[in-house]
PDB file of C-alpha atoms in Angstrom:
ATOM      1  CA  MET A  19      -0.232   0.094   0.449  1.00  0.00           C
ATOM      2  CA  ARG A  20       1.825   3.496  -1.179  1.00  0.00           C
ATOM      3  CA  ALA A  21       1.395   5.820   1.630  1.00  0.00           C
ATOM      4  CA  ARG A  22      -0.767   9.623   0.602  1.00  0.00           C
ATOM      5  CA  ASN A  23       2.841  11.324   1.587  1.00  0.00           C
ATOM      6  CA  SER A  24       4.517   9.842  -1.333  1.00  0.00           C
ATOM      7  CA  SER A  25       7.192  11.895  -3.280  1.00  0.00           C
ATOM      8  CA  THR A  26       5.290  10.887  -6.433  1.00  0.00           C
ATOM      9  CA  GLU A  27       2.099  12.651  -4.998  1.00  0.00           C
ATOM     10  CA  GLN A  28       3.279  15.603  -3.206  1.00  0.00           C
ATOM     11  CA  ASP A  29       4.664  16.860  -7.501  1.00  0.00           C
ATOM     12  CA  ALA A  30       2.253  15.524  -9.071  1.00  0.00           C
ATOM     13  CA  GLY A  31       0.990  18.894  -8.144  1.00  0.00           C
ATOM     14  CA  PRO A  32      -2.111  20.535  -6.908  1.00  0.00           C
ATOM     15  CA  PRO A  33      -5.932  18.629  -7.747  1.00  0.00           C
ATOM     16  CA  ARG A  34      -7.521  19.875 -11.186  1.00  0.00           C
ATOM     17  CA  ARG A  35     -10.514  22.647 -10.365  1.00  0.00           C
ATOM     18  CA  THR A  36     -14.019  20.552 -11.979  1.00  0.00           C
ATOM     19  CA  PHE A  37     -15.511  23.132 -15.338  1.00  0.00           C
ATOM     20  CA  THR A  38     -18.030  24.155 -12.286  1.00  0.00           C
ATOM     21  CA  GLU A  39     -14.796  25.682 -10.457  1.00  0.00           C
ATOM     22  CA  SER A  40     -13.365  27.360 -12.939  1.00  0.00           C
ATOM     23  CA  ALA A  41     -16.724  28.313 -14.539  1.00  0.00           C
ATOM     24  CA  ARG A  42     -17.328  29.860 -11.359  1.00  0.00           C
ATOM     25  CA  ARG A  43     -14.078  31.596 -10.632  1.00  0.00           C
ATOM     26  CA  ALA A  44     -13.558  33.709 -14.042  1.00  0.00           C
ATOM     27  CA  GLN A  45     -17.055  34.916 -12.731  1.00  0.00           C
ATOM     28  CA  ILE A  46     -15.641  35.844  -9.811  1.00  0.00           C
ATOM     29  CA  VAL A  47     -12.443  37.674 -11.607  1.00  0.00           C
ATOM     30  CA  ASP A  48     -14.577  39.324 -14.593  1.00  0.00           C
ATOM     31  CA  ALA A  49     -16.499  41.171 -11.584  1.00  0.00           C
ATOM     32  CA  ALA A  50     -12.832  42.306  -9.795  1.00  0.00           C
ATOM     33  CA  ILE A  51     -12.200  43.501 -13.264  1.00  0.00           C
ATOM     34  CA  ALA A  52     -15.296  45.241 -13.342  1.00  0.00           C
ATOM     35  CA  VAL A  53     -15.599  46.825  -9.951  1.00  0.00           C
ATOM     36  CA  ILE A  54     -11.558  48.168  -9.887  1.00  0.00           C
ATOM     37  CA  ALA A  55     -12.068  49.745 -13.259  1.00  0.00           C
ATOM     38  CA  ASP A  56     -14.989  51.224 -12.234  1.00  0.00           C
ATOM     39  CA  LEU A  57     -14.393  52.423  -8.246  1.00  0.00           C
ATOM     40  CA  GLY A  58      -9.774  52.213  -8.445  1.00  0.00           C
ATOM     41  CA  TYR A  59      -7.960  49.352  -6.500  1.00  0.00           C
ATOM     42  CA  ALA A  60      -8.554  51.413  -3.082  1.00  0.00           C
ATOM     43  CA  LYS A  61     -12.467  50.888  -2.873  1.00  0.00           C
ATOM     44  CA  THR A  62     -12.410  47.495  -4.120  1.00  0.00           C
ATOM     45  CA  SER A  63     -13.662  45.175  -1.332  1.00  0.00           C
ATOM     46  CA  PHE A  64     -14.122  41.556  -1.279  1.00  0.00           C
ATOM     47  CA  ALA A  65     -17.547  42.983  -0.748  1.00  0.00           C
ATOM     48  CA  LYS A  66     -18.125  44.618  -4.273  1.00  0.00           C
ATOM     49  CA  ILE A  67     -16.408  42.104  -6.323  1.00  0.00           C
ATOM     50  CA  ALA A  68     -19.747  39.710  -5.007  1.00  0.00           C
ATOM     51  CA  LYS A  69     -22.021  41.921  -5.519  1.00  0.00           C
ATOM     52  CA  GLN A  70     -21.040  42.331  -8.677  1.00  0.00           C
ATOM     53  CA  ALA A  71     -20.792  38.695  -9.322  1.00  0.00           C
ATOM     54  CA  GLY A  72     -24.037  37.784  -7.810  1.00  0.00           C
ATOM     55  CA  LEU A  73     -22.442  35.819  -5.142  1.00  0.00           C
ATOM     56  CA  SER A  74     -24.554  35.756  -1.715  1.00  0.00           C
ATOM     57  CA  SER A  75     -20.984  36.168   0.321  1.00  0.00           C
ATOM     58  CA  THR A  76     -17.705  36.311   0.265  1.00  0.00           C
ATOM     59  CA  GLY A  77     -17.092  32.980   1.300  1.00  0.00           C
ATOM     60  CA  MET A  78     -17.547  32.170  -2.076  1.00  0.00           C
ATOM     61  CA  ILE A  79     -13.894  33.997  -3.406  1.00  0.00           C
ATOM     62  CA  SER A  80     -11.905  33.504  -0.138  1.00  0.00           C
ATOM     63  CA  TYR A  81     -13.208  29.261  -1.350  1.00  0.00           C
ATOM     64  CA  HIS A  82     -11.559  29.738  -4.810  1.00  0.00           C
ATOM     65  CA  PHE A  83      -8.986  32.327  -3.468  1.00  0.00           C
ATOM     66  CA  ALA A  84      -5.821  32.206  -0.436  1.00  0.00           C
ATOM     67  CA  GLY A  85      -6.857  37.214  -0.886  1.00  0.00           C
ATOM     68  CA  LYS A  86      -6.155  39.657  -2.002  1.00  0.00           C
ATOM     69  CA  ASP A  87      -3.312  39.178  -3.409  1.00  0.00           C
ATOM     70  CA  ASP A  88      -4.299  35.730  -4.701  1.00  0.00           C
ATOM     71  CA  LEU A  89      -7.506  37.162  -7.157  1.00  0.00           C
ATOM     72  CA  MET A  90      -5.067  39.701  -8.390  1.00  0.00           C
ATOM     73  CA  ARG A  91      -2.743  37.618 -10.161  1.00  0.00           C
ATOM     74  CA  ALA A  92      -5.809  35.958 -11.038  1.00  0.00           C
ATOM     75  CA  VAL A  93      -7.222  38.669 -12.868  1.00  0.00           C
ATOM     76  CA  VAL A  94      -3.482  39.924 -14.155  1.00  0.00           C
ATOM     77  CA  ALA A  95      -3.047  36.498 -16.057  1.00  0.00           C
ATOM     78  CA  GLU A  96      -6.751  37.253 -17.503  1.00  0.00           C
ATOM     79  CA  VAL A  97      -5.983  40.805 -18.774  1.00  0.00           C
ATOM     80  CA  MET A  98      -2.405  39.427 -20.284  1.00  0.00           C
ATOM     81  CA  ARG A  99      -4.389  35.992 -21.494  1.00  0.00           C
ATOM     82  CA  VAL A 100      -7.179  38.564 -23.002  1.00  0.00           C
ATOM     83  CA  ALA A 101      -4.369  40.345 -24.271  1.00  0.00           C
ATOM     84  CA  ASP A 102      -2.831  37.665 -25.996  1.00  0.00           C
ATOM     85  CA  GLU A 103      -5.638  36.079 -27.474  1.00  0.00           C
ATOM     86  CA  HIS A 104      -6.662  39.198 -29.095  1.00  0.00           C
ATOM     87  CA  LEU A 105      -3.182  39.862 -30.090  1.00  0.00           C
ATOM     88  CA  ARG A 106      -1.189  37.074 -31.425  1.00  0.00           C
ATOM     89  CA  PRO A 107      -3.464  35.888 -33.831  1.00  0.00           C
ATOM     90  CA  ARG A 108      -3.878  39.897 -35.705  1.00  0.00           C
ATOM     91  CA  ILE A 109       0.578  39.507 -35.917  1.00  0.00           C
ATOM     92  CA  GLU A 110       0.482  36.193 -37.267  1.00  0.00           C
ATOM     93  CA  ALA A 111      -1.523  37.578 -39.891  1.00  0.00           C
ATOM     94  CA  GLN A 112       1.154  39.801 -41.251  1.00  0.00           C
ATOM     95  CA  PRO A 113       3.092  38.547 -44.471  1.00  0.00           C
ATOM     96  CA  ASN A 114       6.161  41.007 -43.377  1.00  0.00           C
ATOM     97  CA  ALA A 115       8.233  42.032 -40.325  1.00  0.00           C
ATOM     98  CA  SER A 116       7.058  45.310 -40.555  1.00  0.00           C
ATOM     99  CA  ALA A 117       3.472  44.750 -40.832  1.00  0.00           C
ATOM    100  CA  ARG A 118       4.108  42.646 -37.525  1.00  0.00           C
ATOM    101  CA  LEU A 119       5.491  45.417 -35.757  1.00  0.00           C
ATOM    102  CA  ARG A 120       2.457  48.787 -36.991  1.00  0.00           C
ATOM    103  CA  THR A 121       0.135  45.729 -36.120  1.00  0.00           C
ATOM    104  CA  TYR A 122       1.691  44.949 -33.049  1.00  0.00           C
ATOM    105  CA  ILE A 123       1.642  48.648 -31.914  1.00  0.00           C
ATOM    106  CA  GLU A 124      -1.759  49.272 -33.262  1.00  0.00           C
ATOM    107  CA  SER A 125      -3.619  46.050 -31.562  1.00  0.00           C
ATOM    108  CA  ASN A 126      -1.846  46.983 -28.638  1.00  0.00           C
ATOM    109  CA  ILE A 127      -4.154  50.684 -28.426  1.00  0.00           C
ATOM    110  CA  ALA A 128      -7.335  49.266 -30.105  1.00  0.00           C
ATOM    111  CA  LEU A 129      -6.931  46.643 -26.710  1.00  0.00           C
ATOM    112  CA  LEU A 130      -8.518  50.193 -25.180  1.00  0.00           C
ATOM    113  CA  ILE A 131     -11.587  50.298 -27.236  1.00  0.00           C
ATOM    114  CA  ASP A 132     -12.290  46.767 -27.584  1.00  0.00           C
ATOM    115  CA  PHE A 133     -11.746  45.853 -23.702  1.00  0.00           C
ATOM    116  CA  PRO A 134     -11.457  49.088 -21.689  1.00  0.00           C
ATOM    117  CA  LYS A 135     -12.259  47.984 -18.173  1.00  0.00           C
ATOM    118  CA  HIS A 136      -9.553  45.186 -18.066  1.00  0.00           C
ATOM    119  CA  LEU A 137      -6.875  47.582 -19.314  1.00  0.00           C
ATOM    120  CA  ALA A 138      -8.201  50.280 -16.955  1.00  0.00           C
ATOM    121  CA  ALA A 139      -8.403  47.319 -14.393  1.00  0.00           C
ATOM    122  CA  LEU A 140      -4.817  46.425 -15.161  1.00  0.00           C
ATOM    123  CA  VAL A 141      -3.405  50.000 -14.745  1.00  0.00           C
ATOM    124  CA  GLU A 142      -5.248  50.553 -11.684  1.00  0.00           C
ATOM    125  CA  VAL A 143      -4.389  46.857  -9.944  1.00  0.00           C
ATOM    126  CA  LEU A 144       0.423  47.996 -10.927  1.00  0.00           C
ATOM    127  CA  ALA A 145       0.015  51.599 -10.094  1.00  0.00           C
ATOM    128  CA  ASN A 146      -0.987  49.603  -6.429  1.00  0.00           C
ATOM    129  CA  LEU A 147       2.263  47.716  -6.311  1.00  0.00           C
ATOM    130  CA  ARG A 148       3.968  47.215  -2.844  1.00  0.00           C
ATOM    131  CA  ASP A 149       7.267  46.950  -2.558  1.00  0.00           C
ATOM    132  CA  GLU A 150       7.582  43.318  -4.868  1.00  0.00           C
ATOM    133  CA  GLY A 151       6.693  46.041  -7.783  1.00  0.00           C
ATOM    134  CA  PRO A 152       5.965  44.485 -11.253  1.00  0.00           C
ATOM    135  CA  ASP A 153       7.216  40.633  -9.803  1.00  0.00           C
ATOM    136  CA  GLN A 154       3.757  40.656  -6.916  1.00  0.00           C
ATOM    137  CA  PHE A 155       1.230  39.911  -9.852  1.00  0.00           C
ATOM    138  CA  GLY A 156       3.357  38.002 -12.074  1.00  0.00           C
ATOM    139  CA  TYR A 157       3.406  41.213 -14.977  1.00  0.00           C
ATOM    140  CA  ALA A 158       7.046  41.642 -15.399  1.00  0.00           C
ATOM    141  CA  ALA A 159       7.388  38.261 -15.867  1.00  0.00           C
ATOM    142  CA  SER A 160       4.831  38.439 -18.794  1.00  0.00           C
ATOM    143  CA  MET A 161       5.994  41.827 -19.974  1.00  0.00           C
ATOM    144  CA  ASP A 162       9.470  39.977 -19.960  1.00  0.00           C
ATOM    145  CA  SER A 163       8.428  37.026 -22.402  1.00  0.00           C
ATOM    146  CA  ILE A 164       6.467  39.013 -24.425  1.00  0.00           C
ATOM    147  CA  MET A 165       9.842  42.028 -25.272  1.00  0.00           C
ATOM    148  CA  SER A 166      11.889  39.300 -26.157  1.00  0.00           C
ATOM    149  CA  PHE A 167      10.469  37.713 -27.779  1.00  0.00           C
ATOM    150  CA  GLN A 168       9.622  40.893 -30.060  1.00  0.00           C
ATOM    151  CA  ALA A 169      13.203  40.990 -29.911  1.00  0.00           C
ATOM    152  CA  GLU A 170      13.823  38.230 -31.551  1.00  0.00           C
ATOM    153  CA  ARG A 171      11.769  39.461 -34.150  1.00  0.00           C
ATOM    154  CA  MET A 172      13.644  42.495 -34.601  1.00  0.00           C
ATOM    155  CA  ARG A 173      16.960  41.216 -34.871  1.00  0.00           C
ATOM    156  CA  ASP A 174      15.875  38.550 -37.447  1.00  0.00           C
ATOM    157  CA  ALA A 175      14.526  41.510 -39.446  1.00  0.00           C
ATOM    158  CA  GLN A 176      18.181  42.941 -39.132  1.00  0.00           C
ATOM    159  CA  ARG A 177      19.839  39.719 -40.475  1.00  0.00           C
ATOM    160  CA  THR A 178      17.461  39.602 -43.622  1.00  0.00           C
ATOM    161  CA  GLY A 179      17.672  43.951 -43.880  1.00  0.00           C
ATOM    162  CA  GLU A 180      13.885  44.444 -43.675  1.00  0.00           C
ATOM    163  CA  PHE A 181      15.099  46.557 -40.473  1.00  0.00           C
ATOM    164  CA  ARG A 182      17.797  48.491 -40.455  1.00  0.00           C
ATOM    165  CA  GLU A 183      20.713  47.969 -37.587  1.00  0.00           C
ATOM    166  CA  PHE A 184      19.603  49.611 -34.342  1.00  0.00           C
ATOM    167  CA  ASP A 185      19.633  48.675 -30.974  1.00  0.00           C
ATOM    168  CA  VAL A 186      17.575  45.883 -30.759  1.00  0.00           C
ATOM    169  CA  THR A 187      16.716  46.352 -26.447  1.00  0.00           C
ATOM    170  CA  VAL A 188      16.552  50.967 -27.015  1.00  0.00           C
ATOM    171  CA  MET A 189      13.917  50.039 -29.730  1.00  0.00           C
ATOM    172  CA  VAL A 190      11.439  47.338 -27.574  1.00  0.00           C
ATOM    173  CA  HIS A 191      11.656  49.106 -24.300  1.00  0.00           C
ATOM    174  CA  ALA A 192      11.011  52.591 -26.265  1.00  0.00           C
ATOM    175  CA  ILE A 193       8.186  51.386 -28.071  1.00  0.00           C
ATOM    176  CA  ARG A 194       6.453  49.769 -24.649  1.00  0.00           C
ATOM    177  CA  GLY A 195       6.767  52.991 -23.626  1.00  0.00           C
ATOM    178  CA  ALA A 196       4.776  54.439 -25.828  1.00  0.00           C
ATOM    179  CA  ILE A 197       2.497  52.414 -25.602  1.00  0.00           C
ATOM    180  CA  ASP A 198       1.801  52.740 -21.812  1.00  0.00           C
ATOM    181  CA  GLU A 199       1.790  56.659 -22.165  1.00  0.00           C
ATOM    182  CA  VAL A 200      -0.964  56.735 -24.802  1.00  0.00           C
ATOM    183  CA  VAL A 201      -2.580  53.886 -22.142  1.00  0.00           C
ATOM    184  CA  GLY A 202      -2.078  56.337 -19.007  1.00  0.00           C
ATOM    185  CA  ARG A 203      -3.564  59.627 -21.341  1.00  0.00           C
ATOM    186  CA  ALA A 204      -6.582  57.127 -21.854  1.00  0.00           C
ATOM    187  CA  ARG A 205      -7.477  56.990 -18.388  1.00  0.00           C
ATOM    188  CA  THR A 206      -7.633  60.587 -18.144  1.00  0.00           C
ATOM    189  CA  ASP A 207      -8.606  61.419 -21.532  1.00  0.00           C
ATOM    190  CA  PRO A 208     -12.104  59.738 -22.508  1.00  0.00           C
ATOM    191  CA  ASP A 209     -12.204  61.827 -25.600  1.00  0.00           C
ATOM    192  CA  LEU A 210      -8.473  60.879 -26.580  1.00  0.00           C
ATOM    193  CA  ASP A 211      -8.370  59.749 -30.410  1.00  0.00           C
ATOM    194  CA  LEU A 212      -6.853  56.441 -30.003  1.00  0.00           C
ATOM    195  CA  VAL A 213      -6.914  55.035 -33.112  1.00  0.00           C
ATOM    196  CA  ALA A 214      -5.376  57.902 -34.772  1.00  0.00           C
ATOM    197  CA  ASN A 215      -2.595  57.875 -31.479  1.00  0.00           C
ATOM    198  CA  GLY A 216      -2.337  53.992 -32.811  1.00  0.00           C
ATOM    199  CA  ARG A 217      -1.536  55.213 -36.534  1.00  0.00           C
ATOM    200  CA  GLU A 218       0.788  57.734 -35.568  1.00  0.00           C
ATOM    201  CA  LEU A 219       2.601  56.334 -33.078  1.00  0.00           C
ATOM    202  CA  ALA A 220       2.975  53.266 -35.950  1.00  0.00           C
ATOM    203  CA  ASP A 221       3.865  55.197 -38.504  1.00  0.00           C
ATOM    204  CA  LEU A 222       6.205  56.600 -36.396  1.00  0.00           C
ATOM    205  CA  PHE A 223       8.295  52.772 -35.521  1.00  0.00           C
ATOM    206  CA  ASP A 224       7.653  51.691 -39.015  1.00  0.00           C
ATOM    207  CA  ARG A 225      10.576  55.168 -39.814  1.00  0.00           C
ATOM    208  CA  ALA A 226      12.715  53.764 -36.856  1.00  0.00           C
ATOM    209  CA  THR A 227      12.977  50.487 -38.190  1.00  0.00           C
ATOM    210  CA  ARG A 228      12.483  50.677 -41.783  1.00  0.00           C
ATOM    211  CA  ASN A 229      16.463  50.396 -43.647  1.00  0.00           C
ATOM    212  CA  THR A 230      15.494  52.679 -46.492  1.00  0.00           C
ATOM    213  CA  THR A 231      19.395  51.227 -48.317  1.00  0.00           C
TER     214      THR A 231
END
């Protein structure tokens, strides 16, 4: 008879969630995104999230999440999942590096139009990080992975001659910073023309990267 605390069982990881459990977690995360976007991080509570989700008490949230940090980690993960699902097929459908870069920039800005509450919630969560910084909820690791992939794509385009020679790390961070600046302005300026901003940024970085020789 095998001991219950054997290394095999310990290495098996946490039990898989049932469909109902996964659906309930998703319901709670969606409600949290809506509340954070509407009220801000500081005013968000389990009670308000439970009300938004249509739950009778906060106990259901505590059952599925160890605490507010655990729920915020799930919020960040969901925003990143939605963004990836939105961006990846659009970018991969493009025929060359210049078109992929343009689509990456314009589609990032379009997230503000298509998923305004997701982006607003992410900005609120990141603005209220504590000592751990962006690593607290896994955001930094996700962004590092995305930017590393983008940098490698740029190096490939340089090798083929489509992009001119430039410091890829500087360019990747400049693009991310420009996108984040538009995201920040959109939070305080509801009349900001996001389509025009996305197009202008795409034009700017197309000129900055394109090999004209």
